[in-house]
Each structure stands twice: as C-alpha cells, then as structure tokens.
mmCIF file of C-alpha atoms in Angstrom:
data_model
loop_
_atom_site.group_PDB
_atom_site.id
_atom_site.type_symbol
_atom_site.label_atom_id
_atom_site.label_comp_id
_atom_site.label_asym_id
_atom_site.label_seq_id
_atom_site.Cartn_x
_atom_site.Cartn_y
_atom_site.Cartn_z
ATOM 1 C CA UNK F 1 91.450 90.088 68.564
ATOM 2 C CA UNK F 2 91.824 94.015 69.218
ATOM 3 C CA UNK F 3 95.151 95.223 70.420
ATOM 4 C CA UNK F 4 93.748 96.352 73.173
ATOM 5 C CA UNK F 5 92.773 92.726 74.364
ATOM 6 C CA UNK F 6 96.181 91.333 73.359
ATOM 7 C CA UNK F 7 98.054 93.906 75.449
ATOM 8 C CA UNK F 8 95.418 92.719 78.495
ATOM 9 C CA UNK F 9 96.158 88.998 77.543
ATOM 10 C CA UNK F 10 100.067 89.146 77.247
ATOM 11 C CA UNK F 11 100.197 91.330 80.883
ATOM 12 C CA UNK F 12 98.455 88.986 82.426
ATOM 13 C CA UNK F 13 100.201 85.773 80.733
ATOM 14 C CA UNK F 14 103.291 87.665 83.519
ATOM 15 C CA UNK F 15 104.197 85.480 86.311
ATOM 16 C CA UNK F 16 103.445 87.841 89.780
ATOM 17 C CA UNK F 17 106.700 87.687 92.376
ATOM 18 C CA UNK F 18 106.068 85.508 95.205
ATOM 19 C CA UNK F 19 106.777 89.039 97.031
ATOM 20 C CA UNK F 20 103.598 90.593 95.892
ATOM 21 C CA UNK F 21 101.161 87.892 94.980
ATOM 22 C CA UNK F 22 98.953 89.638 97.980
ATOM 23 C CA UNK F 23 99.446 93.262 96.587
ATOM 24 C CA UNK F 24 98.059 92.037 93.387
ATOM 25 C CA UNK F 25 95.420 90.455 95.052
ATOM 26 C CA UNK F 26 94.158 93.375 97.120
ATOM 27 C CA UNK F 27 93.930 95.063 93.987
ATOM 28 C CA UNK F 28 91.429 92.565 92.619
ATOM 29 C CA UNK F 29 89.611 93.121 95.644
ATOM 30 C CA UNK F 30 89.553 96.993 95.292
ATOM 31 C CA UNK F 31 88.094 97.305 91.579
ATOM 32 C CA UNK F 32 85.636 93.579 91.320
ATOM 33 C CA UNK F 33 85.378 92.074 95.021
ATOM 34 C CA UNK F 34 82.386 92.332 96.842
ATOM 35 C CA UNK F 35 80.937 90.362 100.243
ATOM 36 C CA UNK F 36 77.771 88.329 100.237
ATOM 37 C CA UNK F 37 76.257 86.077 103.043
ATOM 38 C CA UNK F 38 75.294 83.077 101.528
ATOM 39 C CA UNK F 39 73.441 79.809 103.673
ATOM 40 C CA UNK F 40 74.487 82.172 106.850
ATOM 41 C CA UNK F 41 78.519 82.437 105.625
ATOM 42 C CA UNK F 42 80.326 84.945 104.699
ATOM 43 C CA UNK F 43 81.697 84.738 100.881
ATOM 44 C CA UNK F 44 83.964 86.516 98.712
ATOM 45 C CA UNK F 45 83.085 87.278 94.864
ATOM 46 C CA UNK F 46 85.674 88.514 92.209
ATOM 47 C CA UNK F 47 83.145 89.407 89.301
ATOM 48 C CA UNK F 48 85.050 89.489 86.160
ATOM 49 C CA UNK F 49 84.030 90.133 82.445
ATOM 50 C CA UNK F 50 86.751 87.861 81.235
ATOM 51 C CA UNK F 51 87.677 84.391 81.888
ATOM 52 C CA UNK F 52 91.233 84.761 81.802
ATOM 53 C CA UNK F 53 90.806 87.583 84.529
ATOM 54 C CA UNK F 54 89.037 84.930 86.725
ATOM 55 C CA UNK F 55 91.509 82.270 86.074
ATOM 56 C CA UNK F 56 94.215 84.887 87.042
ATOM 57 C CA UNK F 57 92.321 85.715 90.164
ATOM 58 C CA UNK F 58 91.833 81.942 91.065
ATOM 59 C CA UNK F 59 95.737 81.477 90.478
ATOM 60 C CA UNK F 60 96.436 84.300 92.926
ATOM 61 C CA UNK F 61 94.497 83.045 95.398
ATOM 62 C CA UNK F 62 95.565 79.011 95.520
ATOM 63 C CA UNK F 63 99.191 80.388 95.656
ATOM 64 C CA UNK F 64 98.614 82.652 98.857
ATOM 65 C CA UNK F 65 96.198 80.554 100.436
ATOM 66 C CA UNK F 66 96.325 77.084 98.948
ATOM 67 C CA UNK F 67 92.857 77.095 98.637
ATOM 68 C CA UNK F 68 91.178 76.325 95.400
ATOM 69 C CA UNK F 69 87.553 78.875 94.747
ATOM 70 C CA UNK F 70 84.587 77.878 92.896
ATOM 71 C CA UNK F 71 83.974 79.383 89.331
ATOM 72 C CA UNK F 72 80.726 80.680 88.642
ATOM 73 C CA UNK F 73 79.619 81.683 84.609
ATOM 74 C CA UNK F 74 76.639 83.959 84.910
ATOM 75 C CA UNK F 75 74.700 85.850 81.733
ATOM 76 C CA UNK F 76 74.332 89.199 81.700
ATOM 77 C CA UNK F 77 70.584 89.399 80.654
ATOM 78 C CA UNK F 78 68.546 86.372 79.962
ATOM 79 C CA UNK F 79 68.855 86.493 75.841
ATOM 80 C CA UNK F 80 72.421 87.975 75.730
ATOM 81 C CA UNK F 81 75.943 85.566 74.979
ATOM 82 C CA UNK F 82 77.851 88.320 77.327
ATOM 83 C CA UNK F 83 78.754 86.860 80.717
ATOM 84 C CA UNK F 84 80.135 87.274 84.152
ATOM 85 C CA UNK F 85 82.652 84.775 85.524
ATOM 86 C CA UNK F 86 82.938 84.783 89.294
ATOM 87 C CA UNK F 87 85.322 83.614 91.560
ATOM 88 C CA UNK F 88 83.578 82.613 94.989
ATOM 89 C CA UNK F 89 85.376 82.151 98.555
ATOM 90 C CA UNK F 90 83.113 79.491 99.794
ATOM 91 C CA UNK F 91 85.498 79.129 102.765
ATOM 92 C CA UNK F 92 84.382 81.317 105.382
ATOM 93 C CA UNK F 93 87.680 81.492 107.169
ATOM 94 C CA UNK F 94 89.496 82.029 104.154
ATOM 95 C CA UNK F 95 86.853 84.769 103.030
ATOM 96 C CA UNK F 96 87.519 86.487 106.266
ATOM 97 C CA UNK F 97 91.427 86.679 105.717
ATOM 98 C CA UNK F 98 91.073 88.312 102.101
ATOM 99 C CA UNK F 99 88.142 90.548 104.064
ATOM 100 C CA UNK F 100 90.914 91.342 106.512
ATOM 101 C CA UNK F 101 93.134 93.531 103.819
ATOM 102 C CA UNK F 102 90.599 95.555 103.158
ATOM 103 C CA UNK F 103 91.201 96.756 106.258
ATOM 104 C CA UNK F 104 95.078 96.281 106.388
ATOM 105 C CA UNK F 105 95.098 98.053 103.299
ATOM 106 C CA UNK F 106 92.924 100.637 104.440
ATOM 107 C CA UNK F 107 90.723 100.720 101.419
ATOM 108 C CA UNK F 108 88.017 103.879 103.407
ATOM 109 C CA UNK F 109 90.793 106.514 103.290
ATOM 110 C CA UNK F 110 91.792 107.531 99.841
ATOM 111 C CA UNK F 111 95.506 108.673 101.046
ATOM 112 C CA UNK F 112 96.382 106.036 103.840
ATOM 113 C CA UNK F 113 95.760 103.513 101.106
ATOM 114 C CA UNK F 114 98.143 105.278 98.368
ATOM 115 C CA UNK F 115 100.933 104.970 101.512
ATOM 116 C CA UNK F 116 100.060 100.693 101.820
ATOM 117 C CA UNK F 117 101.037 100.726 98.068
ATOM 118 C CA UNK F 118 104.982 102.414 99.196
ATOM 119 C CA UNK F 119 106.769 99.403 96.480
ATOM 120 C CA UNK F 120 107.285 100.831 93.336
ATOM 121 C CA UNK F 121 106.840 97.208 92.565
ATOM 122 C CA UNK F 122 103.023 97.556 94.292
ATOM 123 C CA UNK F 123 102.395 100.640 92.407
ATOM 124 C CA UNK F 124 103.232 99.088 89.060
ATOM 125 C CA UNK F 125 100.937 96.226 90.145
ATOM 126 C CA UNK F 126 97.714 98.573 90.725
ATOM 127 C CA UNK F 127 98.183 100.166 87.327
ATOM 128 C CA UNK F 128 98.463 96.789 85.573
ATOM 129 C CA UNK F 129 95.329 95.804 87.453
ATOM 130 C CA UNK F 130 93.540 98.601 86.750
ATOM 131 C CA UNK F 131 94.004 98.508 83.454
ATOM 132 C CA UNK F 132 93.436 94.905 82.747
ATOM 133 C CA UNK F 133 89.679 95.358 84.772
ATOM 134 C CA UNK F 134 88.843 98.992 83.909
ATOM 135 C CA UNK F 135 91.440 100.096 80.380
ATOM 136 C CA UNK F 136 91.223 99.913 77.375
ATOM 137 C CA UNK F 137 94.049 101.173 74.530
ATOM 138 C CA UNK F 138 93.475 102.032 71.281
ATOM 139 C CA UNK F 139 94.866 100.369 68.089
ATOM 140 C CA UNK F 140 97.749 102.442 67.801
ATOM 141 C CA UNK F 141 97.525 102.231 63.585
ATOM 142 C CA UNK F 142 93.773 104.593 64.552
ATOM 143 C CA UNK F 143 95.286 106.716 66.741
ATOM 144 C CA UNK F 144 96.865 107.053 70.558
ATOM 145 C CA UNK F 145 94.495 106.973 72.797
ATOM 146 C CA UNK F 146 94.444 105.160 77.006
ATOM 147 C CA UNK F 147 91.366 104.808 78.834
ATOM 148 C CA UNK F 148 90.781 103.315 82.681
ATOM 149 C CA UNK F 149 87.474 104.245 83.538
ATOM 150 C CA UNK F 150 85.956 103.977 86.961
ATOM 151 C CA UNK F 151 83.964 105.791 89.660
ATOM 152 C CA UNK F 152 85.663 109.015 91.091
ATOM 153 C CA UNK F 153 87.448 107.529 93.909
ATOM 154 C CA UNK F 154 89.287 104.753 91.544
ATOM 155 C CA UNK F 155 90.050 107.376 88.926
ATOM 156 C CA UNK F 156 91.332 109.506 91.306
ATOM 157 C CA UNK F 157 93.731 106.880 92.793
ATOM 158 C CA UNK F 158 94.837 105.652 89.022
ATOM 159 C CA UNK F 159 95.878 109.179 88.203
ATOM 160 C CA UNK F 160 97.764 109.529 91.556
ATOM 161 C CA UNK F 161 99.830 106.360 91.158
ATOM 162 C CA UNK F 162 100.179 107.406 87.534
ATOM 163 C CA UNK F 163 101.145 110.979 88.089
ATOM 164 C CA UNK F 164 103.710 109.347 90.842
ATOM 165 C CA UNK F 165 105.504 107.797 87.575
ATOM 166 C CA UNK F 166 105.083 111.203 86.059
ATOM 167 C CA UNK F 167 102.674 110.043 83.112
ATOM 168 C CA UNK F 168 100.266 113.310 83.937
ATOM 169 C CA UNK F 169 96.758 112.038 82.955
ATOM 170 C CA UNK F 170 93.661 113.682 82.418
ATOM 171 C CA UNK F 171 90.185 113.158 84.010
ATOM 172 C CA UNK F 172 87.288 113.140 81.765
ATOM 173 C CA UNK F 173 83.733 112.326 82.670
ATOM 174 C CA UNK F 174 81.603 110.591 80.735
ATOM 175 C CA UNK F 175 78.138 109.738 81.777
ATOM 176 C CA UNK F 176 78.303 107.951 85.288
ATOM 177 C CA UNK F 177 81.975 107.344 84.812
ATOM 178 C CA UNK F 178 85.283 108.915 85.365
ATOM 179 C CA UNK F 179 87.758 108.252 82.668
ATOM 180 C CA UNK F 180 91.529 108.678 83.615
ATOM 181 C CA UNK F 181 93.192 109.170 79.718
ATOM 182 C CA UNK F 182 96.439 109.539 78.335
ATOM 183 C CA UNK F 183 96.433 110.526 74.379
ATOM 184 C CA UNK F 184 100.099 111.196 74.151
ATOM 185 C CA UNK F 185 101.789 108.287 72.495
ATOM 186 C CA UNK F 186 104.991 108.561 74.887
ATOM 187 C CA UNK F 187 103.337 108.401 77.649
ATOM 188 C CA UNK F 188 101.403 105.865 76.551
ATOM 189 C CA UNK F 189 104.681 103.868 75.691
ATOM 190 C CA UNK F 190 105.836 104.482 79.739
ATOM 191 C CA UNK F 191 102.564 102.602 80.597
ATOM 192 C CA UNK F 192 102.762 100.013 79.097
ATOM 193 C CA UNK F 193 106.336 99.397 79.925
ATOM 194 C CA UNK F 194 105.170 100.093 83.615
ATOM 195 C CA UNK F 195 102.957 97.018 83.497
ATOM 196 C CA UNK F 196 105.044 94.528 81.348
ATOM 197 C CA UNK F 197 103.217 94.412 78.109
ATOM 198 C CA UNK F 198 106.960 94.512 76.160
ATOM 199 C CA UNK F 199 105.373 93.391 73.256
ATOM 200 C CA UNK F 200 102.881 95.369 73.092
ATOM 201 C CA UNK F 201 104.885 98.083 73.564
ATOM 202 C CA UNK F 202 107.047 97.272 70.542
ATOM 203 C CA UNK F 203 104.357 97.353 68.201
ATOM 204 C CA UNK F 204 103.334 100.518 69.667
ATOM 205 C CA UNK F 205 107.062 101.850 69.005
ATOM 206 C CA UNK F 206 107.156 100.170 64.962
ATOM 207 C CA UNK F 207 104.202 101.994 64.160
ATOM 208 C CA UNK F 208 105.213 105.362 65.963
ATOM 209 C CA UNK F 209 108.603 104.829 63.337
ATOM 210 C CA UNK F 210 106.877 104.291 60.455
ATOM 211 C CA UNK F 211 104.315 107.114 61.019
ATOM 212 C CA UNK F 212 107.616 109.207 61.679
ATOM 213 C CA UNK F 213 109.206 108.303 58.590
ATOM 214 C CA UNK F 214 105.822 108.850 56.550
ATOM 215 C CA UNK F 215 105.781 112.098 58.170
ATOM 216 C CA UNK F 216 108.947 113.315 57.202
ATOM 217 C CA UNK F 217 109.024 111.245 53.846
ATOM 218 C CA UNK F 218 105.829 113.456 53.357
ATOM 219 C CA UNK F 219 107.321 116.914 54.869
ATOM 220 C CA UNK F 220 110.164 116.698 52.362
ATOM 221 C CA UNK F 221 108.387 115.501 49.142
ATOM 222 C CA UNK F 222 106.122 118.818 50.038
ATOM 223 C CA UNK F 223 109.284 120.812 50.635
ATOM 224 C CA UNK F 224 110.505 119.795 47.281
ATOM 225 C CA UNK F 225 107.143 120.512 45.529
ATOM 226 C CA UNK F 226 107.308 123.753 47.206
ATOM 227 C CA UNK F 227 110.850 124.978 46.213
ATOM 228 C CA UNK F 228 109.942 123.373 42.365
ATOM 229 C CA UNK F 229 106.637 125.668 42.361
ATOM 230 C CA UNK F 230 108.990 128.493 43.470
ATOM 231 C CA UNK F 231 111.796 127.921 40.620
ATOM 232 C CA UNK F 232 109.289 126.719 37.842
ATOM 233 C CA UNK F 233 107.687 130.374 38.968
ATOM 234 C CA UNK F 234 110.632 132.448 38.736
ATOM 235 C CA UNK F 235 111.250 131.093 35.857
ATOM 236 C CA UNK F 236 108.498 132.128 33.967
ATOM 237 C CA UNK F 237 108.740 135.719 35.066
ATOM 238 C CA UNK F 238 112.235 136.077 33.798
ATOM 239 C CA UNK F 239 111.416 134.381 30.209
ATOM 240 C CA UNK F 240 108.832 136.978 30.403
ATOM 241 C CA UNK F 241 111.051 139.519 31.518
ATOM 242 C CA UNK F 242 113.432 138.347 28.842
ATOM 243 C CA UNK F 243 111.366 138.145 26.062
ATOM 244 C CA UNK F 244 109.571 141.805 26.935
ATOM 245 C CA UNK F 245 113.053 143.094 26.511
ATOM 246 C CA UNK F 246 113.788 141.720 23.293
ATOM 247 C CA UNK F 247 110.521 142.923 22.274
ATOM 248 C CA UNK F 248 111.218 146.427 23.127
ATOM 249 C CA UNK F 249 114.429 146.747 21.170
ATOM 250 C CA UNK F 250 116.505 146.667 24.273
ATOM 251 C CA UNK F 251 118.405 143.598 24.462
ATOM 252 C CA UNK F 252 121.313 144.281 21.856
ATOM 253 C CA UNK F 253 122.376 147.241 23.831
ATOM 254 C CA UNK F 254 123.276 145.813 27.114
ATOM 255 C CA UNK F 255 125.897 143.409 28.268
ATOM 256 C CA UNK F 256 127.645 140.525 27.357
ATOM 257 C CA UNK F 257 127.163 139.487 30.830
ATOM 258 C CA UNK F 258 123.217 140.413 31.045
ATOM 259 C CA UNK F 259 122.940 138.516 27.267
ATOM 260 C CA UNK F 260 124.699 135.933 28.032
ATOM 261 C CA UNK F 261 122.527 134.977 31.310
ATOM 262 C CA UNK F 262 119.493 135.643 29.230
ATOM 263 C CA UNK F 263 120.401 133.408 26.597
ATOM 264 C CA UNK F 264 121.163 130.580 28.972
ATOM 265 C CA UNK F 265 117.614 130.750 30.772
ATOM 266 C CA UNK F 266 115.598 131.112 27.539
ATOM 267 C CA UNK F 267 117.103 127.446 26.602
ATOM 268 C CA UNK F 268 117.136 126.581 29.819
ATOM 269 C CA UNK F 269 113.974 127.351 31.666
ATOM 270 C CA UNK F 270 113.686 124.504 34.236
ATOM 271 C CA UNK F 271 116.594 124.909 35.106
ATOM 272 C CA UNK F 272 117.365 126.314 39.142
ATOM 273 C CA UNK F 273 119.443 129.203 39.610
ATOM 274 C CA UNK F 274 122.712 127.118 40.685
ATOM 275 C CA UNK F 275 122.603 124.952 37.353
ATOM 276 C CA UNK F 276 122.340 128.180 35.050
ATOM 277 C CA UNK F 277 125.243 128.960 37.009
ATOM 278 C CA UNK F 278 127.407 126.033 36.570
ATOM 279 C CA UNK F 279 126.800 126.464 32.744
ATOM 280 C CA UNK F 280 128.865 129.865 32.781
ATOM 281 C CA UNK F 281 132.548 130.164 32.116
ATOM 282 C CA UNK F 282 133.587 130.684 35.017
ATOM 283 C CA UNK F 283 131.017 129.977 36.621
ATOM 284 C CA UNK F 284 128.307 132.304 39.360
ATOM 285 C CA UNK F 285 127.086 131.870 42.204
ATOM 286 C CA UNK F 286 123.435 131.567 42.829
ATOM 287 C CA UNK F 287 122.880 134.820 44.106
ATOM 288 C CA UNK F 288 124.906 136.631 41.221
ATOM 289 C CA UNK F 289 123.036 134.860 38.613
ATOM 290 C CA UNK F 290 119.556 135.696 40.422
ATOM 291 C CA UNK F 291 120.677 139.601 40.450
ATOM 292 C CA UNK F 292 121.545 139.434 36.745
ATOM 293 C CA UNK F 293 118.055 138.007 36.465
ATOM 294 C CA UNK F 294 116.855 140.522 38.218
ATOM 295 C CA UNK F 295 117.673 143.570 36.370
ATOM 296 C CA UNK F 296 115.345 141.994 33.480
ATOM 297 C CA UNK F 297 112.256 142.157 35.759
ATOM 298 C CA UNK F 298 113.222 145.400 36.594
ATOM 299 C CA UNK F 299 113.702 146.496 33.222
ATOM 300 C CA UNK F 300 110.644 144.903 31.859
ATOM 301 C CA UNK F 301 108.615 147.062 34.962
ATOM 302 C CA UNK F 302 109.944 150.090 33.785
ATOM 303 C CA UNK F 303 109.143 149.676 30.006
#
C-alpha cells in the first residue's frame, strides 16, 4: 500500500464529532454528489473511487439521518477491474434534505460558502475531505510533494481554507485540472496534522530526521575531506619549500628556530599545523608555526 493511501485510510479510520457530522457531509456533497431523477424521484449519488470512501459516506449519512443508502459497484469501462462505488439516496424526502444544504451552504457563491465553513473545526473538515477525494502525498523517502487536484472553483476554495491556516499553496495546471500543491515538507507536516493523520505525520517527521542527520553527517565528513585536502596540500609545498632550501645551500645559515620547524615537518608531513606545534619545547601556536613555514615558501620563490 502507498503512503499516500495509508495516510487516506488512517484519516478516515477518525471518528467525526457528533457536532459536525453534517459539515463533513456537505463536503462529500461538494467534491462527488450529484442529483439524478430516477422512476420519477429525485436521488442523491456520492460517486467514490474507493470503497472505504463510500462506507465513510454511508456512515455519515445513517448517523444524521438514520437512514441506511443503497451501495452501488459500477466498472469503469467494460474490460477494466477499476470501479466506482456509489452511494444512492433512494429516499426522496431524505434526498431532498441533503439537496437542501446545498443551498444552506450556499455552494453557487464561491465566498458566501467559505463564511458557512466559520469552525475552524469545519475548515479542518473540508481539507481532510478534499484530500481524501481529490490528494494525493508523496512517499516522503522520494521526495515532499502534496497534490489536491480539482476544477478551478475547488482548487481555488482548497487554497483559501489552506492559506487561512497559513500553509501558502501553489496553483498549477495540468491538463483539464487545477492542482493546489505544497512541496515544502513543513508545510506539508501542518497538513497533515490539520486533518488527523498523526501517524502519518510521524513517519513524515522520522524520515525528515534521518535525512537531516545524513545531511549533516555528509556536510561534515566533506568539511573534513576539505580541511585534510587543504593540510595534506600545504604540506607538500613546505617539504618542497624545505627541501629547495637545503638544496640551495641555505639551510645551515638560518635559525635554530626556522631549522628546528623544518626538521619537525620533514618527519612529520601529515601532520596539521597545531600538532607540529605541540611537538615544540615550548610549544607555538598555530599561526606562529604557519609563519615560520612561511618564510620557506618565500625563500624558495626568491631562489
């Protein structure tokens, strides 16, 4: 099963408050319920892609009305195993009280129905809906990516109620869709915690850690390589330097000090510039040894 189907499964698997089993319901009825006249009656159908969805549907609807809707499995195309499953108000007079919140939820006017929604609770409820009919989430091991795809007035009310729980979206459109997207992986983290998948959004937050301690396991074994490069490097140009000296006839007239430091890094060339310093009596700091160093590579430029 992908992730993104065991997030949907787990957020629905959450019991809705008695408060706003009719919220939830009218948010069915905005993304998958349609009206057909059948034998002369009025009936209502949830068309769902998933079974659970329809089972979730039926639920909501025997606990507000106590009325118990037939279940319809339809194929999409006559040699395909995809399938609708439809929830059908057969009841007329309970078809025409779900009808009715269309209408108390004023579903034609894109802002009077944002202002139905005024629960936080409510608003929570159309995301969760949304996404469990229209998202999808990637696996966050692949990468962070949350889709909800719909026509241009749903997207447009997804990213309002999201933006109202500052989580910013984008709009993208693809083909005859709009796709309302979040790619960062905190934001990402806020949704699902807006709709209840807790587990979901733990596994989310173990992989974000261990791609955070890769990262930075990785940063500083590339630091390290870097500053080894960078001594191993230096290195070599003062044995060079050294050894040009010698070469020259030049190294028995200078310092102790100078011969002393030179000595130490031609037996010691791996060695960083605060170990050759720790091997003096007393012993130098880093930066004295490197200007000791120095004057080789200078005197090795000007020979």
């Amino acid at each position: 099963m992908s992730f993104s189907k065991r997030c949907k499964k787990e957020v629905l698997k959450n019991e809705t408050n008695d408060k706003f089993v009719e919220a939830e319901l009218v948010c069915y009825l905005y993304f998958v319920g349609s009206v057909r006249i059948y034998n002369n009656k009025y009936q209502i159908v949830f068309k769902t892609t998933e079974n659970n969805e329809a089972r979730a549907i039926y639920k909501l609807i025997k606990r507000l009305y106590k009325y118990s809707p037939a279940i319809g499995i339809q194929k999409k195309q006559k040699f395909s195993s995809d399938r609708n499953f439809n929830v059908i108000i057969e009841d007329e007079n309970i078809a025409f009280k779900i009808l009715s919140l269309r209408d108390k939820y004023q579903f034609e006017d894109h802002d009077k129905l944002i202002k139905t929604f005024k629960n936080i609770s409510q608003r929570k409820i159309f995301l969760k809906v949304a996404f469990i009919l229209k998202g999808s989430i990637n696996d966050p091991n692949r990468g962070y990516n949350l889709e909800i795809y719909g026509n241009k007035e749903e997207a447009e009310l997804v990213k309002d109620f999201m933006d109202f729980f500052n989580l910013n979206p984008k709009i993208n459109i693809r083909r005859d869709d709009h796709v309302v997207y979040l790619k960062d992986s905190d934001k990402i983290s806020d949704f699902l915690a807006l709709i209840g998948a807790n587990r979901s959004l733990l596994d989310l937050e173990n992989v974000k850690a261990m791609k955070s301690l890769r990262n930075e396991v990785n940063r500083k074994t590339n630091f390290d390589y870097a500053n080894i490069n960078r001594t191993v490097n230096a290195s070599i140009r003062q044995v060079e330097a050294i050894n040009h000296v010698k070469k020259a006839g030049k190294f028995d007239q200078l310092s102790y000090d100078l011969k002393e430091i030179a000595e130490l890094r031609l037996k010691n060339p791996h060695m960083s510039l605060e170990e050759l310093g720790e091997l003096l009596n007393p012993p130098l700091s880093k930066a004295k040894v490197n200007y000791r160093l120095q004057k080789f590579i200078k005197m090795a430029e000007d020979l």
